[in-house]
CSV table of C-alpha atoms (C1' of nucleotides) in Angstrom, one decimal:
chain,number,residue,atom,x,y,z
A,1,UNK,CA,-11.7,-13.1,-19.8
A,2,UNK,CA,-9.2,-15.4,-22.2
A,3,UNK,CA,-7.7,-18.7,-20.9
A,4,UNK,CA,-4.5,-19.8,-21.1
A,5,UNK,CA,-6.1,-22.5,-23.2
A,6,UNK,CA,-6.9,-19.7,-25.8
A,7,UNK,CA,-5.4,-20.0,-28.8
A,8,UNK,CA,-5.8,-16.3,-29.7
A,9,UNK,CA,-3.6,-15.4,-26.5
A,10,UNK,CA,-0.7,-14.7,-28.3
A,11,UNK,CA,-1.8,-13.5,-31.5
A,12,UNK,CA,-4.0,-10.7,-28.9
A,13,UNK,CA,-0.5,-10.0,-27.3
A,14,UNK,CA,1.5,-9.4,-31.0
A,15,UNK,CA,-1.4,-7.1,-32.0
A,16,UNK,CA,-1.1,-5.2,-28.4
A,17,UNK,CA,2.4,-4.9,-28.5
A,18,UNK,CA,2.3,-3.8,-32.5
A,19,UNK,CA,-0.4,-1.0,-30.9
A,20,UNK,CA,2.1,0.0,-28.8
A,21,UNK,CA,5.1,-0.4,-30.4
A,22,UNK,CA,6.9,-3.0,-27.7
A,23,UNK,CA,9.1,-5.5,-28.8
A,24,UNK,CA,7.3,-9.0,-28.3
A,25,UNK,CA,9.8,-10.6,-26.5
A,26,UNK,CA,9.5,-14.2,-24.4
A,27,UNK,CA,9.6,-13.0,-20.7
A,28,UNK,CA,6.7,-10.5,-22.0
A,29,UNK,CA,4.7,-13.2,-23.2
A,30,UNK,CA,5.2,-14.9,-20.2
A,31,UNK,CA,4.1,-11.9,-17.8
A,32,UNK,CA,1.4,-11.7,-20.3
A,33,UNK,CA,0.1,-15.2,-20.2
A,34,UNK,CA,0.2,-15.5,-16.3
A,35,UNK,CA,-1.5,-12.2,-15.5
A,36,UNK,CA,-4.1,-12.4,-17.8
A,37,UNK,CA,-5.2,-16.0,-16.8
A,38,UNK,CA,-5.1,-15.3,-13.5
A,39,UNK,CA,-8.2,-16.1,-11.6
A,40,UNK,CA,-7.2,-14.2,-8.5
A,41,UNK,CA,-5.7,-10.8,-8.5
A,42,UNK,CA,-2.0,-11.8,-8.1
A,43,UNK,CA,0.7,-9.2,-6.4
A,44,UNK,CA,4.2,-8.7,-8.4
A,45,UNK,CA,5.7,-11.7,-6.5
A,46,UNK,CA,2.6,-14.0,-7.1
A,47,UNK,CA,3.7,-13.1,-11.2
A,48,UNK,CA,7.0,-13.8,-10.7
A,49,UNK,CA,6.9,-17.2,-9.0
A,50,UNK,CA,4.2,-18.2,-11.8
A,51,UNK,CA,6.7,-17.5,-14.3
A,52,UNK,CA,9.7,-18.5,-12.5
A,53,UNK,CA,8.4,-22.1,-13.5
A,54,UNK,CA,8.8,-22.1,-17.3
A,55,UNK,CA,11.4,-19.2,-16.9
A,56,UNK,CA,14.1,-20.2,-14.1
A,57,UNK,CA,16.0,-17.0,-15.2
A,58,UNK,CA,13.8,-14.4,-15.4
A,59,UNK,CA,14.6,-11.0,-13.0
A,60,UNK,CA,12.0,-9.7,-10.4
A,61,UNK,CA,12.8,-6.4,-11.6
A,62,UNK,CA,11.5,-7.8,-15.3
A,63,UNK,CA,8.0,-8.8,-14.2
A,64,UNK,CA,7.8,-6.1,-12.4
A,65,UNK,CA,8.6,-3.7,-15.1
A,66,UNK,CA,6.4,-5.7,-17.0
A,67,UNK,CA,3.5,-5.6,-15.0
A,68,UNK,CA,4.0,-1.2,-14.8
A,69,UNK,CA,4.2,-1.4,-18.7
A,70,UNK,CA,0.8,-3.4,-18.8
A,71,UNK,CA,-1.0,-1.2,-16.1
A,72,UNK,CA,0.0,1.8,-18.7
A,73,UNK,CA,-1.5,0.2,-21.4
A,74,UNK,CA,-4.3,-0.3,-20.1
A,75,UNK,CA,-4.0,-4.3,-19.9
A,76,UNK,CA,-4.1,-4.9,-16.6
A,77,UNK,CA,-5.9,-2.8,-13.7
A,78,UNK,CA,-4.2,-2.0,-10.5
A,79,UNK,CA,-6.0,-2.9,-7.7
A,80,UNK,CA,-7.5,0.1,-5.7
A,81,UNK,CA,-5.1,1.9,-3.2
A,82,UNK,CA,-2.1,-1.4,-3.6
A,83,UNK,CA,1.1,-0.3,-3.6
A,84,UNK,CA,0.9,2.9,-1.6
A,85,UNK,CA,1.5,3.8,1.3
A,86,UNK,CA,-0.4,2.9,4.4
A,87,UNK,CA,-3.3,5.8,5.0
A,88,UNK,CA,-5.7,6.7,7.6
A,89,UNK,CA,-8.7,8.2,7.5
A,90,UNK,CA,-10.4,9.9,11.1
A,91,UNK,CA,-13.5,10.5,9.6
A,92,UNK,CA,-15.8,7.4,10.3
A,93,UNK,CA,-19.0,8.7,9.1
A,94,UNK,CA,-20.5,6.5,6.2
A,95,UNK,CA,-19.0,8.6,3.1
A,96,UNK,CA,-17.5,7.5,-0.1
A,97,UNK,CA,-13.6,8.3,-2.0
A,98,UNK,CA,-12.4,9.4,-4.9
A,99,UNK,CA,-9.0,8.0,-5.8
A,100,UNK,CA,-6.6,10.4,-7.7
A,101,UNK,CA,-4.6,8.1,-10.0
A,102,UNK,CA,-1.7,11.0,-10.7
A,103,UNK,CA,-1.2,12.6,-7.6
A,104,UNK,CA,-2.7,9.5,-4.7
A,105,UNK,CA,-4.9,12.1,-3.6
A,106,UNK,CA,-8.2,10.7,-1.3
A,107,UNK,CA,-11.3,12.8,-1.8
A,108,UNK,CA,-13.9,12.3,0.9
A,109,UNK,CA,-17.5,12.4,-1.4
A,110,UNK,CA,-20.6,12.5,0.4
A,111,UNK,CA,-23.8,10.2,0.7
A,112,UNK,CA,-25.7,12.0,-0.3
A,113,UNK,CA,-24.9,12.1,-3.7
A,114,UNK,CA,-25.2,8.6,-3.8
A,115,UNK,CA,-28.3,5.7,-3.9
A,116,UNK,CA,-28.1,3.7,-1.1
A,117,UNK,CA,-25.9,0.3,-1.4
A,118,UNK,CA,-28.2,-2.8,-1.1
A,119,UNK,CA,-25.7,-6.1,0.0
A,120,UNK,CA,-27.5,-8.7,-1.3
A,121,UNK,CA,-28.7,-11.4,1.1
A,122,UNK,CA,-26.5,-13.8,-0.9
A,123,UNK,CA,-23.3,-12.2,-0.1
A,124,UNK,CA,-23.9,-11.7,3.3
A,125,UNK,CA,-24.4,-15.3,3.5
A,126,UNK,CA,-21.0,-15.9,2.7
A,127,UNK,CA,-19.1,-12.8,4.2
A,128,UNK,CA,-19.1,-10.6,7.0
A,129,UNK,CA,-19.4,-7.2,5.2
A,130,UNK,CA,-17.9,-4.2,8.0
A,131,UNK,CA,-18.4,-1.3,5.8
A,132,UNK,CA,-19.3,-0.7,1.7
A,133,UNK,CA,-17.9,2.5,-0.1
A,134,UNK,CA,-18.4,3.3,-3.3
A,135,UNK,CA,-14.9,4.6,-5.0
A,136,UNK,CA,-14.6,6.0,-7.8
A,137,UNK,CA,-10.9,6.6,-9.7
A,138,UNK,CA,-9.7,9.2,-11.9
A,139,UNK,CA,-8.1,12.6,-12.1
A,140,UNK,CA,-8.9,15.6,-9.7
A,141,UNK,CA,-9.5,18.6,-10.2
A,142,UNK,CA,-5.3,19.7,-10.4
A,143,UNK,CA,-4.3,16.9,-12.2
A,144,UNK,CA,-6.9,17.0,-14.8
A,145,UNK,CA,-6.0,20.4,-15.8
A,146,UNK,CA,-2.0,19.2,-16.3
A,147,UNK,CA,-3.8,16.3,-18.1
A,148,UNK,CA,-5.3,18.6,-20.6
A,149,UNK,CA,-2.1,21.0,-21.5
A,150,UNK,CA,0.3,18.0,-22.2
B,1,UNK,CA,-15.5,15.7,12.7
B,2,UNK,CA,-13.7,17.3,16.0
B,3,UNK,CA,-11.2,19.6,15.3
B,4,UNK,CA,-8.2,20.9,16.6
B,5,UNK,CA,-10.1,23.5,18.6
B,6,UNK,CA,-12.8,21.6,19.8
B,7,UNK,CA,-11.6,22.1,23.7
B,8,UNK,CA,-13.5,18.2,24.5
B,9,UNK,CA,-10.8,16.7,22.2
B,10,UNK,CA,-8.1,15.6,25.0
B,11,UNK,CA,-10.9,14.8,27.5
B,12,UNK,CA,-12.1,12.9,24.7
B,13,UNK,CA,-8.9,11.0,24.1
B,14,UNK,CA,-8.6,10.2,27.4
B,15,UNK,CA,-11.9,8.5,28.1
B,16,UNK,CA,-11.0,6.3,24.7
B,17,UNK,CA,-7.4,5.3,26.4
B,18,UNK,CA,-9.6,4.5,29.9
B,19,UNK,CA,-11.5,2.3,27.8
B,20,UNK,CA,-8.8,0.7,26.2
B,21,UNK,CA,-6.5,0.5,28.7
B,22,UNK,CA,-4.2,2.8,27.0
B,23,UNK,CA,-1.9,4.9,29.0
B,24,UNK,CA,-2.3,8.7,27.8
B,25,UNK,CA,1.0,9.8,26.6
B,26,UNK,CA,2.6,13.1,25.0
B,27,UNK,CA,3.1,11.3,22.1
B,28,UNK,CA,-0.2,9.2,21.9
B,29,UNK,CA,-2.1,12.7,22.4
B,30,UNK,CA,0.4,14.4,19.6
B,31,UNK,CA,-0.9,11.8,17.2
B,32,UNK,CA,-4.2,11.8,18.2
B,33,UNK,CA,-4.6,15.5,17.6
B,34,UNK,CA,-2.8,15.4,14.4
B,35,UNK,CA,-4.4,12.6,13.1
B,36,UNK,CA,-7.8,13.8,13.8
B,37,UNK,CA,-7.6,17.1,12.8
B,38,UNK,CA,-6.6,16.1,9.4
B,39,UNK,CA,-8.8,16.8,6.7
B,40,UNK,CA,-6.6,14.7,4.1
B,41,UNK,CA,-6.3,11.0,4.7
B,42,UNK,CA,-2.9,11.1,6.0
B,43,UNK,CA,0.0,8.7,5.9
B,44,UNK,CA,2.3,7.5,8.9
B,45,UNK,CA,5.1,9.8,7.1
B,46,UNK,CA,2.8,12.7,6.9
B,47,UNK,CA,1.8,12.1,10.9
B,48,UNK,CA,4.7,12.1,11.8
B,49,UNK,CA,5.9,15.4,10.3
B,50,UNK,CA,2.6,17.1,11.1
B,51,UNK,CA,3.7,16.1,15.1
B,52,UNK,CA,7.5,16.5,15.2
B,53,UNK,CA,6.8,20.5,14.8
B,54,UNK,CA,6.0,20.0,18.8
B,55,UNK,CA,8.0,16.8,19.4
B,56,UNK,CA,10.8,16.8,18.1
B,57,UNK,CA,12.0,13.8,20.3
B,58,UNK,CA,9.2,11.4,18.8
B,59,UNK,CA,10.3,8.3,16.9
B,60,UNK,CA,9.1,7.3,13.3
B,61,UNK,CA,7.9,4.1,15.0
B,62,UNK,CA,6.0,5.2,18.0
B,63,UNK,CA,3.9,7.3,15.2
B,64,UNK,CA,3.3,4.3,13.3
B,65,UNK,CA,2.6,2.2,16.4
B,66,UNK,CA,0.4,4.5,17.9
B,67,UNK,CA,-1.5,5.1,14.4
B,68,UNK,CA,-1.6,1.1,14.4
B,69,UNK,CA,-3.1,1.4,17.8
B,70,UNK,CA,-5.6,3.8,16.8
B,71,UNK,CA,-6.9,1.7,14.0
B,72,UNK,CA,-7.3,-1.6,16.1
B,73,UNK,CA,-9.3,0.3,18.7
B,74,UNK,CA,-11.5,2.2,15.5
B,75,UNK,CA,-10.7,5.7,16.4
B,76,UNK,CA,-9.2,6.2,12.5
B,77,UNK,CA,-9.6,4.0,9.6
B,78,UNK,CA,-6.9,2.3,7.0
B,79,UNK,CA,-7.9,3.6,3.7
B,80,UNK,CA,-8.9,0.8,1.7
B,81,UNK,CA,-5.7,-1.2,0.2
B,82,UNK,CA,-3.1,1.2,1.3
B,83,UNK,CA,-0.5,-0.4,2.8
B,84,UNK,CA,-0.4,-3.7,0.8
B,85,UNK,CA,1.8,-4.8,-2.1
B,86,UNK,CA,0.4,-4.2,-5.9
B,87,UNK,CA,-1.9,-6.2,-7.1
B,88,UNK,CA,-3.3,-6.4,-10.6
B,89,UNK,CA,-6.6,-7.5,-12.1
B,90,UNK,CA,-6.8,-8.8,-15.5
B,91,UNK,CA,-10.6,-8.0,-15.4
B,92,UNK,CA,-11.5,-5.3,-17.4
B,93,UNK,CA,-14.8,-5.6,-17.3
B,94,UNK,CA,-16.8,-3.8,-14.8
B,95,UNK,CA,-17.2,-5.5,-11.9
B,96,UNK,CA,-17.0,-4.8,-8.1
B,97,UNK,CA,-14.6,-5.6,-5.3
B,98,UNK,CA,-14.8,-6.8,-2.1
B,99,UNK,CA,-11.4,-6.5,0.4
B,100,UNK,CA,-11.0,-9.2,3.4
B,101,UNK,CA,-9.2,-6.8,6.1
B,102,UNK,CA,-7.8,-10.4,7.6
B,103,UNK,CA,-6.1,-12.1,4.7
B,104,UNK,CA,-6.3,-9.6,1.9
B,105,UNK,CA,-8.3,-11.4,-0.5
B,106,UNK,CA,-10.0,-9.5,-3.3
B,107,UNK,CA,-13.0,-11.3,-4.3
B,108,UNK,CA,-14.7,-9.9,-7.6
B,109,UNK,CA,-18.3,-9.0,-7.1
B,110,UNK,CA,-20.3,-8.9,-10.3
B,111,UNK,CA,-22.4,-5.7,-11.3
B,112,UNK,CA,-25.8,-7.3,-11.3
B,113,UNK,CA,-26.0,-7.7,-8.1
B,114,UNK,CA,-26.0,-3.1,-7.4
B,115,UNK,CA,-27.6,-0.9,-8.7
B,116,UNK,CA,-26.4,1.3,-11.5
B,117,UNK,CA,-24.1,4.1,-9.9
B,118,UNK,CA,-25.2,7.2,-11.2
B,119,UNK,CA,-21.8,9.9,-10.8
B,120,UNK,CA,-23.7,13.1,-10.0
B,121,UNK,CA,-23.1,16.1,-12.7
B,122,UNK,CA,-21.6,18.4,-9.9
B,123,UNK,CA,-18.4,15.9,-9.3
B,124,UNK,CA,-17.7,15.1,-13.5
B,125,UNK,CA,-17.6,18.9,-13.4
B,126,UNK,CA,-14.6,19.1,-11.0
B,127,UNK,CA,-13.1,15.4,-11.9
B,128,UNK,CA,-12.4,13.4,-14.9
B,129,UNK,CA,-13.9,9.9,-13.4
B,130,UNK,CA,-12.1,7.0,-15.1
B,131,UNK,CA,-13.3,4.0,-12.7
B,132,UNK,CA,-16.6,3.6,-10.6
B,133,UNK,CA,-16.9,0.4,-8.1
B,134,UNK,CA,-18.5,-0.5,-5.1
B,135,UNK,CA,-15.7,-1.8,-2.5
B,136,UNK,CA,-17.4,-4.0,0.7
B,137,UNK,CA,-14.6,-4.7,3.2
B,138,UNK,CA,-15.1,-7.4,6.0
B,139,UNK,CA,-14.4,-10.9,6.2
B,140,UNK,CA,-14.1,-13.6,3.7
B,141,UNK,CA,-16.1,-16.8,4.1
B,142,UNK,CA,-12.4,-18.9,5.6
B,143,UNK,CA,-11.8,-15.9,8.1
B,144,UNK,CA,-15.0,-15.4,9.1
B,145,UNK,CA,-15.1,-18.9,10.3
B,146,UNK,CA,-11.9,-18.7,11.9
B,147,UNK,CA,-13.2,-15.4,13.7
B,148,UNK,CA,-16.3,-17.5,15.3
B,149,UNK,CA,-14.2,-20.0,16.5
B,150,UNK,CA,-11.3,-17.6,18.7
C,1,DT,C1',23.3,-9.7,-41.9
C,2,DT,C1',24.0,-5.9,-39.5
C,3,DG,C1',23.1,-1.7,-37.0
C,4,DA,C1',20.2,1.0,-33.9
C,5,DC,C1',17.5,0.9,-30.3
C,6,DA,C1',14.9,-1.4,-26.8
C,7,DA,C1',14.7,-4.8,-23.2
C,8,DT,C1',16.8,-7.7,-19.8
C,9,DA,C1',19.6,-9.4,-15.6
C,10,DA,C1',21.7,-8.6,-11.5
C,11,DG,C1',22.7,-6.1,-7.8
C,12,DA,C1',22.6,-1.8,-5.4
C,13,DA,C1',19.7,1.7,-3.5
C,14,DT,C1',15.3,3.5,-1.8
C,15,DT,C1',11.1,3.5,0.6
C,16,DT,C1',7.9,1.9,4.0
C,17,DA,C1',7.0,-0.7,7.9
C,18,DT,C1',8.3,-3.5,11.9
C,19,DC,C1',11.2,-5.7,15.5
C,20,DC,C1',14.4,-5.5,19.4
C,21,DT,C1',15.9,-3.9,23.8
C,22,DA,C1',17.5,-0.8,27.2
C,23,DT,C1',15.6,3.2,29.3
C,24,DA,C1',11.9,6.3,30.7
C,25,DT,C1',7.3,7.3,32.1
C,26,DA,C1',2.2,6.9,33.5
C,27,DG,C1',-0.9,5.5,36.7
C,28,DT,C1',-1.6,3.2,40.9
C,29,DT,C1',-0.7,2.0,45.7
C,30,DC,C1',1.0,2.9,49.9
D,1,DG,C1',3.9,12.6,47.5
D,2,DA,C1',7.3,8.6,47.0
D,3,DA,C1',7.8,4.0,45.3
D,4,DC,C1',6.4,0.3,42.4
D,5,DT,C1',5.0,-2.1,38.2
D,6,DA,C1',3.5,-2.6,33.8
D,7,DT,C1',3.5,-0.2,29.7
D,8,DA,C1',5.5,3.0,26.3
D,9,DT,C1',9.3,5.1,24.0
D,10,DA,C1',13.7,6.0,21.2
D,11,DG,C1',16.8,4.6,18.2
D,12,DG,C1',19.2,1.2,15.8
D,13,DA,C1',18.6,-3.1,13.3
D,14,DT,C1',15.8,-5.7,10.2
D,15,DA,C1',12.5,-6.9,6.7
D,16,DA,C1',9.7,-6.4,2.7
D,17,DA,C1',8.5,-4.2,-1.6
D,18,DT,C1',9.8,-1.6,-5.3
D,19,DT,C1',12.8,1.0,-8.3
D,20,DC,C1',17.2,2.5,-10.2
D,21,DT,C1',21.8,1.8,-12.5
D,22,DT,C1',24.6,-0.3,-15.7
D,23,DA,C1',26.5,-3.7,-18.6
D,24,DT,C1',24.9,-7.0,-21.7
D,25,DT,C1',21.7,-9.2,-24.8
D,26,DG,C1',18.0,-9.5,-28.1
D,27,DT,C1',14.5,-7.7,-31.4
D,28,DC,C1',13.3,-5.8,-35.6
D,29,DA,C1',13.8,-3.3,-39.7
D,30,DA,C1',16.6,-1.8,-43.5
DNA sequence: TTGACAATAAGAATTTATCCTATATAGTTC
DNA sequence: GAACTATATAGGATAAATTCTTATTGTCAA
């Protein structure tokens, strides 16, 4: 991962936004700089108050905007399931999900289909580990197909 | 999974509210029902819907209580994330997560420690898979030490 | 330098979830 | 089976997160 300390940060942010034809403009370079040297994995507001400090006028609404424009891009990741809407699930069996990144739809996937998840002792050490899924993210079956004819 | 037909389904509810000390209501068995029969991974909006057909009278927020309820006492489960504002990771590498269900922490788990996740032939057939991880949920080192101590 | 188009700020609107409180109800006791 | 008590509910108010709208500003290319 770059550093803020990285001198290449910006010239890798010109040649993004050249890619993708966006204007390279100082509140972007700002999102830019304090998402992608980000050590955690900061919510909108986390963004915004990072920025806030060397830009006392920037809007919510920009970093936020901002942060959607990255995400298309592919510059920055959403986090798994943030952002929507609480969900439940009644099956507690062990299984694993499939995320639809279009249409939100959860897939239950079986098992079966899967090796067995080993925690390593390490981590166990540290946390208390309740349950381990594997997830996987992509298109279903519908919105692949709408994927294809655009 | 019990379904809607499985005639045990209020006599189980009601030996989870003795347990629980939960009085058994219309409305706690409407959602109960609805939410167990579900073969999606439903939302509080989509719950409520589903059991206004036969109560019309119900609030919003005695569905999203009584779901709350629900997942405290582990009859359903909150699908990972949902619920919680955006996050973003600047890690585009790939790399695994783990999700404290006390203070929402995502701690990045690196991919050394699994096995290889093989997606099985049968599911890249129906989906386009863009993302594989394996997601532990539980408790982070600080909450886990807070939980010791209550 | 200037014009065309894109990006921004600010506030309003939307969506999702929770809080507050008076009333109603379940489950127990008599 | 009636009365009691603690819990649950409805519905409006509130809060938090995100997006939309519109007027203004700024970027970049000619």
């Amino acid at each position: 991962m770059q550093t803020k300390n990285d001198p290449d940060i910006y010239t890798t942010f010109q040649a993004i936004c050249k890619k993708f034809n966006l204007k390279v403009t100082p509140q972007r370079i700002a999102v830019y700089d304090a998402v992608i040297s980000a050590h955690d994995h900061p919510s909108t507001d986390a963004v915004f108050r990072k920025v806030q400090d060397r830009h006392p006028n920037i809007s919510f609404d920009t970093v936020n905007r901002t942060l959607n424009t990255f995400a298309e891009i592919g510059v920055i990741d959403p986090v798994e399931g943030h952002g929507a809407p609480k969900r439940y699930d009644p099956n507690l069996a062990v299984h694993h999900h499939f995320h639809c990144i279009q249409c939100g739809a959860i897939i239950d996937l079986y098992p079966d289909m899967f090796k067995r998840i080993e925690i390593p002792s390490e981590l166990e050490k540290k946390f208390t580990v309740t349950a381990k899924r594997i997830l996987l993210k992509g298109y279903c079956a519908r919105c692949r197909t709408e994927q294809k004819s655009d």
